[in-house]
Amino acid sequence: MKNKLFIATLISYLGIYITMPVLSAISTKAHMLPGQIGVMISLGAIAMLVFAPVWGKLSDKLGRKTVIVAGLMGMGVMFILYTALFRLSISQSKTITILVILLMAVRFLLGIFMTTVPTAANAYMADISYPENRAKDMSSLGLATGLAMVLGPIIGGILSSIGTLYLPFYISIIMLILFGFIFITILPKKDQEKNNSKEIDNIKAALEDKKSFFTFKLFGWLIAGCSIMFAVVGLQILTSLYLHNDLAQTVTQSAKTASLLFVILGISLMISQFLQIKLLKWTAQKMMLFAIPLIIIGLLLIAAADNLVLIILSYIIIGAGSGLGMSSLSAGASLSVSQQNQGAAAGAVAMTQGIAGIVSPLFGSFIYEINIKFPFIFFSIFAVLAYILFVFSNKENNYLKNKDQGVVFIDEKNCY
């Protein structure tokens, strides 16, 4: 089952990242102004922010399978509408206001479905993972995210070079809908899903203290997650601009270098998560305690860098920190709530992406115009404050107990 959740998460993110390299270009050909493109992308982030907790609660009520399938199918259908509108707008000789509005509306609808699979998959992983293994198991879903971040833009770039700007969208549509049908077959039904985990849930409930959903501890995890996502999303927006202004690269050079840097960041992210799964096997709290300092060091190194070598090093450091942080966030939030609130917790984690998708582009670009170093300094300061809050909110807990004291071992199939 864990492998299936890995594949579902990978396909969901690939569907998004494959189209990223051509989104700005195809939007420009559709007669959209840069500001309109920015608003369109921000609307998708707003939808993610608003609907992530909704999908989390729905997965608690309707079952993880229902939400995963709905997410894959929903994204596929929205990409069909998105592509059709792009084709129609490009066929016009000038900007058609209603088409621009419709493109923004469809991006918002697409954003509604973007958090479904990650939210339900994280909640499902929490359902079938014993607390002491949760950090390692959640890291596998983070590895799927990192793999999509690396492969998606590469695949999208290759597809657009051998075909047209529409080809990455067509491949995303086929892939999302195809795997939507596949997961209808291979994931257990809702009732079976509940029956299979019922005995595990009863044992877990005996080990847990009753927790309200939103606690200071969960808040600490979410703020820590925001500090990481602010940095990652901010880099996506500002990297090419920074290379152009700070290193005097041409627009074309900066775009190519930025693509290379994100491949490097993604590879570093994947390596850190792979090491966590196979070698380190740290707790969620320990991962976050290392993750945020790495993010801070990387951001400050960018601000101080005066050559490309230092910038590459900073992206390696940030990638390693992001890999540990993203994995620990899902596990830590999961361990901060009761078993009955796993979907809601996963939705809250997904909200951090939506918040970062709104705040980082708007605030980051605003202070960038004041000074090109300011965004990196600000994000590092926020990360320091988040780190302090995280430490205070995560005191030593008694969640994990020694097996000799009566705790049983649980895996996704058996209880001992």
Short mmCIF file of N, CA and C in Angstrom, two decimals, residues 2 4 22 26 31 50 53 81 173 182 194 196 207 213 223 244 255 259 266 269 277 287 294 320 370 379:
data_model
loop_
_atom_site.label_atom_id
_atom_site.label_comp_id
_atom_site.label_asym_id
_atom_site.label_seq_id
_atom_site.Cartn_x
_atom_site.Cartn_y
_atom_site.Cartn_z
N LYS A 2 1.98 1.21 0.72
CA LYS A 2 2.85 2.39 0.78
C LYS A 2 3.42 2.73 -0.60
N LYS A 4 1.87 2.22 -3.40
CA LYS A 4 0.76 2.81 -4.16
C LYS A 4 0.59 4.30 -3.81
N VAL A 22 6.39 25.44 -19.54
CA VAL A 22 5.75 26.10 -20.70
C VAL A 22 4.60 27.01 -20.29
N ILE A 26 3.12 29.75 -22.89
CA ILE A 26 1.82 29.53 -23.51
C ILE A 26 0.82 30.60 -23.06
N HIS A 31 -2.00 35.91 -25.22
CA HIS A 31 -2.22 37.36 -25.10
C HIS A 31 -2.44 37.81 -23.66
N VAL A 50 -7.48 27.46 0.50
CA VAL A 50 -8.85 27.39 1.00
C VAL A 50 -9.35 25.95 1.07
N PRO A 53 -7.78 22.06 3.64
CA PRO A 53 -8.40 21.48 4.83
C PRO A 53 -9.75 20.83 4.55
N LEU A 81 -9.90 21.55 -19.83
CA LEU A 81 -10.50 22.87 -20.00
C LEU A 81 -9.42 23.94 -20.20
N ILE A 173 -2.73 15.30 -18.97
CA ILE A 173 -4.14 14.88 -19.01
C ILE A 173 -4.24 13.36 -19.07
N ILE A 182 -6.85 3.64 -12.77
CA ILE A 182 -6.05 2.56 -12.18
C ILE A 182 -6.26 2.50 -10.67
N LYS A 194 -11.65 0.79 5.98
CA LYS A 194 -11.93 1.00 7.40
C LYS A 194 -11.76 -0.30 8.19
N ASN A 196 -9.93 -2.93 7.45
CA ASN A 196 -8.53 -3.35 7.52
C ASN A 196 -7.75 -2.61 8.59
N LEU A 207 -3.02 4.15 22.82
CA LEU A 207 -1.70 4.73 23.09
C LEU A 207 -1.72 6.24 23.11
N PHE A 213 -7.91 19.21 17.96
CA PHE A 213 -7.24 19.24 16.66
C PHE A 213 -6.15 20.31 16.60
N ILE A 223 3.99 26.57 11.27
CA ILE A 223 4.84 27.76 11.06
C ILE A 223 6.21 27.34 10.53
N HIS A 244 19.99 37.57 -13.14
CA HIS A 244 20.08 38.65 -14.13
C HIS A 244 20.64 39.92 -13.51
N ALA A 255 17.48 32.34 -17.35
CA ALA A 255 16.42 31.32 -17.40
C ALA A 255 17.02 29.92 -17.42
N SER A 259 16.90 27.07 -14.34
CA SER A 259 16.41 25.70 -14.53
C SER A 259 17.42 24.70 -13.98
N GLY A 266 16.39 20.03 -6.55
CA GLY A 266 15.54 18.84 -6.49
C GLY A 266 16.33 17.57 -6.22
N LEU A 269 17.30 17.58 -2.63
CA LEU A 269 16.11 17.27 -1.85
C LEU A 269 15.87 15.77 -1.82
N ILE A 277 15.30 7.88 4.71
CA ILE A 277 14.57 6.60 4.65
C ILE A 277 15.48 5.42 4.90
N MET A 287 14.51 15.88 12.40
CA MET A 287 14.65 16.33 11.01
C MET A 287 14.41 17.83 10.89
N LEU A 294 19.55 24.63 7.97
CA LEU A 294 20.09 24.49 6.61
C LEU A 294 19.45 25.50 5.67
N ALA A 320 18.73 20.18 0.59
CA ALA A 320 18.84 19.20 1.68
C ALA A 320 17.90 19.58 2.83
N ILE A 370 12.88 46.87 -3.71
CA ILE A 370 13.59 47.78 -2.80
C ILE A 370 15.08 47.45 -2.79
N PHE A 379 13.30 36.07 4.44
CA PHE A 379 12.90 34.67 4.60
C PHE A 379 13.77 33.97 5.63
#
